[in-house]
Coordinates of C-alpha atoms and ligand atoms in Angstrom, one line a residue:
M2 CA -18.1 0.0 75.1
K3 CA -17.1 3.6 75.8
T4 CA -14.2 3.7 78.2
K5 CA -14.6 7.7 78.5
L6 CA -17.5 9.5 78.3
V7 CA -18.2 13.1 78.9
I8 CA -21.8 14.5 79.7
L9 CA -22.5 18.0 79.3
G10 CA -25.4 20.5 79.6
A11 CA -26.1 21.8 76.2
Q12 CA -28.4 24.5 77.2
W13 CA -28.5 27.1 80.2
G14 CA -28.2 24.2 82.9
D15 CA -31.0 22.0 84.7
E16 CA -31.3 20.0 81.3
G17 CA -31.7 16.8 83.5
K18 CA -27.8 15.7 83.8
G19 CA -28.4 14.2 87.0
K20 CA -30.7 11.5 86.0
V21 CA -28.8 10.8 82.9
V22 CA -25.3 10.8 84.7
D23 CA -27.0 8.5 87.2
L24 CA -28.4 5.7 84.8
L25 CA -25.2 5.9 82.5
S26 CA -22.9 5.7 85.4
A27 CA -24.1 2.2 86.0
N28 CA -21.4 0.9 83.3
F29 CA -18.9 3.2 84.4
D30 CA -16.0 2.7 87.5
A31 CA -15.3 6.5 88.2
V32 CA -17.3 9.5 88.0
V33 CA -15.8 12.7 87.9
R34 CA -16.9 16.3 88.5
Y35 CA -14.5 19.0 87.4
Q36 CA -15.9 22.5 87.3
G37 CA -18.5 24.6 89.3
G38 CA -19.2 23.7 92.9
S39 CA -22.2 23.7 94.9
N40 CA -24.5 25.9 92.5
A41 CA -24.9 22.7 90.7
G42 CA -28.3 20.7 91.9
H43 CA -28.4 17.4 90.2
T44 CA -31.4 15.7 90.8
V45 CA -32.1 11.9 91.1
V46 CA -35.2 9.9 91.7
V47 CA -34.2 6.4 92.7
N48 CA -37.4 4.3 93.7
G49 CA -39.6 7.2 94.3
E50 CA -36.8 8.6 96.9
K51 CA -35.2 12.1 95.6
F52 CA -31.8 12.7 95.6
I53 CA -30.1 16.3 94.9
L54 CA -26.1 16.3 94.6
H55 CA -24.4 19.7 94.8
L56 CA -20.7 18.5 94.9
L57 CA -20.3 15.2 94.6
P58 CA -20.5 13.5 91.0
T59 CA -24.1 11.9 90.6
G60 CA -22.7 8.6 89.6
I61 CA -21.8 8.0 93.3
L62 CA -25.2 6.9 94.0
H63 CA -24.1 3.6 92.5
P64 CA -22.3 1.6 95.1
H65 CA -19.6 0.1 93.0
T66 CA -18.6 3.6 91.6
I67 CA -15.5 6.1 92.7
G68 CA -16.4 9.6 92.7
V69 CA -13.7 12.5 92.0
V70 CA -14.1 16.0 92.8
A71 CA -11.3 17.4 90.5
Q72 CA -9.2 20.3 90.8
G73 CA -11.3 22.6 88.7
M74 CA -14.2 22.6 91.4
V75 CA -14.5 25.3 93.6
V76 CA -15.2 23.3 97.1
D77 CA -17.4 24.3 100.1
L78 CA -16.0 22.0 102.6
E79 CA -18.8 22.3 105.0
L80 CA -21.5 21.3 102.3
L81 CA -19.1 18.5 101.2
V82 CA -19.1 16.9 104.5
E83 CA -22.9 17.5 104.9
E84 CA -23.4 15.8 101.5
V85 CA -21.5 12.9 102.3
Q86 CA -22.9 12.5 106.0
A87 CA -26.5 13.0 104.2
L88 CA -25.8 9.7 101.7
E89 CA -24.4 7.9 104.5
D90 CA -27.5 8.4 106.8
K91 CA -29.5 6.8 103.8
G92 CA -27.6 3.9 104.0
L93 CA -25.1 4.6 101.0
R94 CA -21.3 3.8 101.7
V95 CA -19.4 7.0 100.7
W96 CA -16.9 7.9 102.8
D97 CA -14.2 5.8 101.4
R98 CA -15.4 6.1 97.9
F99 CA -14.5 9.3 96.6
F100 CA -11.3 11.5 95.9
I101 CA -11.0 15.4 96.3
S102 CA -8.1 16.7 94.6
D103 CA -5.4 18.4 96.6
R104 CA -5.3 21.4 94.0
A105 CA -9.2 22.2 94.5
H106 CA -9.9 25.6 95.7
L107 CA -12.0 26.3 98.6
V108 CA -15.2 28.1 98.9
M109 CA -15.0 30.3 102.0
P110 CA -17.7 32.2 104.0
Y111 CA -16.4 35.6 102.7
H112 CA -16.9 34.4 99.2
K113 CA -20.4 33.8 99.9
L114 CA -20.7 37.2 101.5
L115 CA -19.2 38.7 98.5
D116 CA -21.3 36.8 96.0
S117 CA -24.1 38.7 97.6
L118 CA -22.7 41.9 97.9
F119 CA -22.0 41.8 94.1
E120 CA -25.3 41.0 93.3
K121 CA -26.6 44.3 94.9
K122 CA -24.8 45.8 92.4
G123 CA -25.2 44.3 88.6
K124 CA -27.3 41.5 89.1
I125 CA -26.3 38.3 87.4
G126 CA -29.0 36.3 89.6
T127 CA -26.3 33.8 91.1
T128 CA -26.9 31.0 93.3
L129 CA -25.1 32.9 95.9
R130 CA -23.1 29.9 96.8
G131 CA -19.7 31.9 96.4
I132 CA -18.7 30.5 93.1
G133 CA -17.8 33.8 91.3
P134 CA -16.0 35.1 94.2
S135 CA -14.0 32.0 94.6
Y136 CA -13.0 31.8 91.2
M137 CA -12.1 35.2 91.3
F138 CA -9.6 35.0 94.1
K139 CA -8.1 31.6 92.5
F140 CA -7.3 33.8 89.4
G141 CA -6.4 36.6 91.3
R142 CA -3.8 34.1 93.2
K143 CA -5.4 34.8 96.6
G144 CA -7.1 31.2 96.8
I145 CA -6.8 28.9 99.3
R146 CA -6.6 25.2 98.2
V147 CA -7.3 22.0 99.8
C148 CA -3.4 21.2 99.9
D149 CA -3.2 24.5 101.8
L150 CA -4.8 23.0 104.8
E151 CA -2.2 20.5 105.4
N152 CA -0.1 23.1 107.3
P153 CA -2.7 24.8 109.6
D154 CA -0.3 27.7 110.4
N155 CA -0.2 28.5 106.4
A156 CA -3.9 28.0 106.4
Y157 CA -4.3 30.5 109.1
R158 CA -2.1 33.2 107.5
L159 CA -3.9 32.6 104.2
M160 CA -7.3 33.1 105.9
K161 CA -6.0 36.1 107.5
E162 CA -4.6 37.9 104.7
N163 CA -8.0 37.0 102.8
L164 CA -10.3 38.4 105.5
E165 CA -8.5 41.5 105.9
F166 CA -8.7 42.0 102.1
V167 CA -12.5 41.2 102.3
K168 CA -12.9 43.4 105.2
D169 CA -11.3 46.4 103.4
L170 CA -13.5 45.7 100.3
C171 CA -16.8 45.6 102.1
E172 CA -15.9 48.8 104.5
K173 CA -14.3 51.0 101.8
V174 CA -16.1 50.0 98.7
Y175 CA -19.4 48.9 99.9
Y176 CA -19.5 50.8 103.2
Q177 CA -20.6 47.7 104.8
R178 CA -19.5 46.2 107.8
Q179 CA -18.4 42.5 107.9
D180 CA -18.1 40.7 111.1
L181 CA -16.8 37.2 110.0
S182 CA -14.6 35.6 112.7
L183 CA -11.2 34.7 111.6
E184 CA -10.9 32.0 114.5
Q185 CA -14.4 30.4 114.0
M186 CA -13.7 30.2 110.3
F187 CA -10.4 28.7 110.9
E188 CA -11.7 26.1 113.5
K189 CA -14.5 25.1 111.3
T190 CA -12.7 24.7 107.9
M191 CA -9.8 22.7 109.9
E192 CA -12.5 20.3 111.6
N193 CA -14.1 19.8 108.1
Y194 CA -10.5 19.0 106.6
R195 CA -9.6 16.8 109.2
K196 CA -13.1 14.7 108.3
I197 CA -11.9 14.5 104.5
K198 CA -8.0 14.4 104.8
E199 CA -8.0 10.9 104.1
R200 CA -9.7 11.4 100.6
V201 CA -7.4 14.2 99.4
T202 CA -5.0 13.4 96.5
D203 CA -3.7 14.2 93.3
T204 CA -6.7 13.3 91.3
T205 CA -5.1 14.2 88.0
K206 CA -2.2 11.5 88.5
W207 CA -4.9 9.0 90.0
L208 CA -6.7 9.5 86.7
L209 CA -4.0 8.9 84.6
E210 CA -3.3 5.8 86.4
F211 CA -6.8 4.4 86.4
K212 CA -7.7 1.5 84.3
G213 CA -11.4 1.6 84.5
R214 CA -14.2 3.3 82.6
V215 CA -14.7 7.1 83.4
L216 CA -17.6 9.3 83.1
F217 CA -17.1 13.0 83.0
E218 CA -19.8 14.9 84.6
G219 CA -20.4 18.6 83.5
A220 CA -21.9 21.2 85.4
Q221 CA -24.4 24.0 84.5
G222 CA -24.5 24.1 80.7
T223 CA -22.6 25.4 77.7
M224 CA -24.8 28.8 77.5
L225 CA -23.5 29.3 80.8
D226 CA -19.9 28.8 80.0
I227 CA -17.6 31.8 81.0
D228 CA -16.2 32.0 77.3
M229 CA -18.8 30.7 75.1
G230 CA -22.1 31.8 76.9
T231 CA -24.2 34.5 77.3
Y232 CA -21.4 36.5 79.1
P233 CA -21.6 38.3 81.6
Y234 CA -24.8 36.4 82.6
V235 CA -22.8 32.9 83.0
T236 CA -21.4 31.2 85.6
S237 CA -17.5 31.6 86.4
S238 CA -16.2 28.4 85.0
N239 CA -15.9 26.8 81.6
A240 CA -19.2 24.5 81.9
S241 CA -18.8 23.4 78.2
A242 CA -16.0 20.9 76.9
L243 CA -13.3 23.5 77.2
G244 CA -13.6 23.3 81.0
L245 CA -12.4 19.6 80.6
S246 CA -8.8 19.9 80.6
N247 CA -8.1 22.5 82.9
G248 CA -10.7 21.1 85.1
T249 CA -9.0 17.8 85.8
G250 CA -5.4 18.7 85.1
L251 CA -5.6 15.9 82.0
P252 CA -4.0 16.8 78.8
P253 CA -6.3 17.6 76.0
K254 CA -5.0 14.5 74.4
Y255 CA -6.4 12.2 76.8
F256 CA -9.8 13.3 75.8
S257 CA -9.1 12.5 72.0
T258 CA -10.6 9.1 72.7
A259 CA -13.8 10.3 75.0
E260 CA -17.2 10.1 73.4
F261 CA -19.0 13.5 73.9
W262 CA -22.6 13.9 74.7
A263 CA -24.8 16.7 75.9
V264 CA -28.2 17.0 77.4
S265 CA -31.2 19.2 76.4
K266 CA -34.6 19.3 77.4
A267 CA -37.1 19.2 74.5
Y268 CA -37.8 23.1 75.4
T269 CA -35.5 25.7 77.0
T270 CA -35.3 26.8 80.5
R271 CA -32.8 29.5 82.4
V272 CA -32.7 30.7 85.9
G273 CA -31.0 33.9 86.8
E274 CA -30.8 37.0 84.6
G275 CA -29.4 37.4 81.0
P276 CA -30.9 37.2 77.7
F277 CA -33.1 34.3 76.5
P278 CA -34.4 34.7 72.8
T279 CA -37.3 32.1 73.0
E280 CA -38.2 33.1 76.5
L281 CA -42.2 32.9 76.8
T282 CA -43.6 35.2 79.7
D283 CA -47.2 34.3 79.0
G284 CA -49.4 31.2 79.6
V285 CA -47.6 28.9 77.3
G286 CA -44.4 29.8 79.2
E287 CA -46.6 29.5 82.8
M288 CA -47.6 25.9 81.3
L289 CA -44.1 24.6 80.7
R290 CA -43.2 25.9 84.1
N291 CA -45.9 23.9 85.8
R292 CA -45.8 20.7 83.8
G293 CA -42.2 20.4 83.8
G294 CA -41.9 21.2 87.4
E295 CA -39.4 24.1 86.5
Y296 CA -37.9 25.4 90.1
G297 CA -34.3 25.5 90.7
A298 CA -33.2 22.4 92.6
T299 CA -30.5 24.5 94.5
T300 CA -32.4 27.7 94.8
G301 CA -36.1 26.9 94.5
R302 CA -36.4 29.9 92.1
P303 CA -39.0 29.4 89.4
R304 CA -37.6 28.8 86.0
R305 CA -37.9 31.1 83.0
C306 CA -39.3 29.0 80.3
G307 CA -39.6 29.2 76.3
W308 CA -39.5 27.0 73.2
L309 CA -36.6 24.9 72.1
D310 CA -33.7 27.2 70.6
L311 CA -31.7 25.2 67.8
V312 CA -29.8 28.2 67.2
A313 CA -28.2 28.0 70.9
L314 CA -28.2 24.2 70.7
K315 CA -26.2 24.2 67.4
H316 CA -23.9 26.3 69.0
A317 CA -23.3 23.9 71.8
V318 CA -22.9 21.1 69.3
R319 CA -20.0 23.0 67.7
V320 CA -18.3 24.3 71.0
N321 CA -18.3 20.9 72.5
G322 CA -17.7 18.7 69.3
L323 CA -20.5 16.7 70.3
D324 CA -21.2 13.3 69.2
G325 CA -24.6 13.0 70.3
L326 CA -27.5 14.4 72.2
I327 CA -29.5 13.1 75.0
L328 CA -32.9 14.9 75.1
T329 CA -35.1 15.0 78.2
K330 CA -38.6 15.9 79.1
L331 CA -40.4 15.4 75.7
D332 CA -43.4 14.6 77.8
V333 CA -43.8 17.7 79.2
L334 CA -44.9 19.0 75.5
D335 CA -47.4 16.3 75.6
S336 CA -50.5 18.5 76.2
F337 CA -49.3 21.4 73.8
E338 CA -51.6 21.8 70.5
E339 CA -48.8 23.7 68.7
I340 CA -45.2 23.3 69.4
K341 CA -42.4 25.7 68.0
V342 CA -38.7 25.4 67.9
C343 CA -36.2 28.4 66.9
V344 CA -34.7 28.0 63.8
A345 CA -32.8 31.4 63.1
Y346 CA -32.4 34.8 64.9
E347 CA -33.7 38.0 63.3
R348 CA -32.2 41.4 63.7
N349 CA -32.6 44.3 61.6
G350 CA -34.2 42.3 59.1
K351 CA -31.1 40.1 58.6
L352 CA -31.6 36.3 59.5
T353 CA -28.6 34.2 61.4
Q354 CA -28.1 30.9 62.6
D355 CA -25.0 32.1 64.9
L356 CA -25.0 33.2 68.4
P357 CA -23.6 36.7 68.6
A358 CA -20.7 37.3 71.2
N359 CA -22.3 40.8 71.7
L360 CA -25.1 40.6 74.4
E361 CA -26.7 43.7 73.0
L362 CA -27.2 42.0 69.8
V363 CA -28.5 38.9 71.5
G364 CA -30.8 41.2 73.5
G365 CA -32.2 42.7 70.2
I366 CA -32.9 39.5 68.3
K367 CA -36.2 38.2 67.4
P368 CA -36.6 34.2 67.2
V369 CA -37.9 32.8 64.1
Y370 CA -39.9 29.9 64.8
K371 CA -40.8 26.5 62.6
S372 CA -44.3 25.4 63.9
F373 CA -45.0 21.8 65.0
S374 CA -48.8 20.1 65.5
G375 CA -48.8 18.7 68.9
W376 CA -49.1 15.1 69.4
L377 CA -51.6 15.5 72.6
K378 CA -50.9 12.1 73.6
D379 CA -49.1 10.7 76.8
T380 CA -45.4 10.1 76.0
R381 CA -44.3 9.5 79.5
G382 CA -42.4 6.2 80.3
A383 CA -42.3 5.0 76.4
K384 CA -39.7 2.8 75.8
S385 CA -39.2 2.5 71.8
I386 CA -39.7 5.2 69.2
S387 CA -42.3 2.9 67.9
Q388 CA -44.5 3.9 71.2
L389 CA -44.3 7.6 70.3
P390 CA -46.8 9.5 68.1
P391 CA -45.9 10.4 64.6
Q392 CA -45.7 14.1 65.6
A393 CA -43.4 13.3 68.1
I394 CA -41.2 11.5 65.9
E395 CA -41.2 14.1 63.4
Y396 CA -40.2 16.8 66.1
L397 CA -37.3 14.6 67.1
E398 CA -36.4 14.1 63.3
F399 CA -36.2 17.9 62.7
I400 CA -34.1 18.6 65.7
Q401 CA -31.7 15.9 64.6
E402 CA -31.5 17.1 61.1
Y403 CA -31.1 20.7 62.1
I404 CA -28.4 20.0 64.6
G405 CA -26.4 17.4 62.5
I406 CA -26.0 14.8 65.0
P407 CA -28.2 11.9 66.3
I408 CA -30.2 12.0 69.5
V409 CA -28.8 9.1 71.1
M410 CA -31.3 8.7 74.2
L411 CA -34.5 9.7 75.0
S412 CA -35.3 10.6 78.6
T413 CA -39.2 9.8 79.3
G414 CA -39.8 10.6 82.9
P415 CA -37.6 11.4 86.2
E416 CA -37.3 7.7 87.2
R417 CA -34.0 6.0 86.7
D418 CA -35.8 3.6 84.3
E419 CA -37.7 6.0 82.2
Y420 CA -35.4 6.0 79.0
F421 CA -34.6 4.1 75.9
W422 CA -31.9 4.2 73.5
M423 CA -32.6 5.7 70.0
V424 CA -29.3 4.4 68.4
D425 CA -27.8 0.7 68.5
E426 CA -24.4 1.7 70.0
K427 CA -25.0 2.4 73.9
A428 CA -22.8 3.8 76.4
Ligands
IMP8 P1 -23.3 31.2 89.9 O1 -22.6 30.0 89.2 O2 -24.0 31.1 91.3 O3 -22.3 32.4 89.9 O4 -24.4 31.8 89.0 C1 -24.2 32.5 87.6 C2 -25.4 32.2 86.6 O5 -25.3 30.5 86.6 C3 -26.7 32.5 87.5 O6 -27.7 33.0 86.4 C4 -27.3 31.1 87.9 O7 -28.8 30.7 87.9 C5 -26.9 30.1 87.0 N1 -26.4 28.6 87.4 C6 -25.3 28.3 88.3 N2 -25.4 27.3 88.5 C7 -26.5 26.7 88.0 C8 -27.0 25.1 87.7 O8 -26.7 24.2 88.2 N3 -28.3 25.2 86.7 C9 -28.7 26.4 86.0 N4 -28.1 27.5 86.5 C10 -27.0 27.7 87.1

């Protein structure tokens, strides 16, 4: 039995973490989100009903779990209150089952405004949820934290200072008027704060004292990590395992007894701008998008699609120190006659299996593929490896061999029970 389990995204996000965390958290007592914010959209289908969670940990869908919104997250209080209420309206008791860190930073309306202004110059293709600007304020020591709302005078002063700064930035740099009302923003923020006040706590202390089993739910993916991803086309937090300690306030040693697993699709997708070596802009990419339903859970944008990039996946194995991989959406490949995986990058006639730090290099590389014949059979809902066609088994075996860690679980469809374990030792 694992007492601490970390689930991360191995690619550019949207790997199917929502479903995986949901089914694994049945065996855990607390589930923790620790980086990012409402840019995440974790989708879970329970009894045909679709839930998309943006801020609360997905594991909260199990009535016995406690959800923790830890200090490394940037939280849009308005959305948090809406999300909790929406789950309550569906009959789930949530108000007394989650904690939010007093040290978490807020996403304010002016962060969303700046997100869209920044996007006009130098497009990253963000989710426009104010994530980057909120982290900018945090690291620029202008952020407002949940604990700052305890004293309304202090909160008002901080909001006033920030709004003046944003107003100057908008008008003097972007020649854009901004008419956000300080009074309205303050009233609304305090109204939302009063609703969640009882749930605010020192989540680091709480986690250190907690005796139950804890699952840490990463958002986005390793390739979107601010340090180890395809910078600057990344999100503004450490979406890899690097974010665990600063995102929770827990000492690195705490995680020495944790198991690290990451989720990857059987192919690759990416939303937003930035390099994507195996992207397919032809009919094959279109087929992946249609068969996989590849449209963003947060923004509805069509996702860019391509073959599985094993060079990028191996990068994720190294950076995260992964113990196992969870593979999703194998069934999307069911109707392809030929399936390819990228096994190296070629640049100026030279081959490499490393991801270059310099994006100009990533942009100039050509993927080198290994080709597999497709299985042309339905794998949806398979319950054991013996139910998979031999070509699919060959595909999975090649992936494991290349990345050097086992595929521990295969997800075989969107429903909670559509998966099977590939190893004996389970979560
Ligand atoms: P931001 O996180 O909204 O600043 O967006 C930065 C980049 O990360 C953009 O390319 C987004 O599309 C991408 N991104 C952010 N969150 C997610 C996610 O949950 N899944 C997939 N991509 C994401």
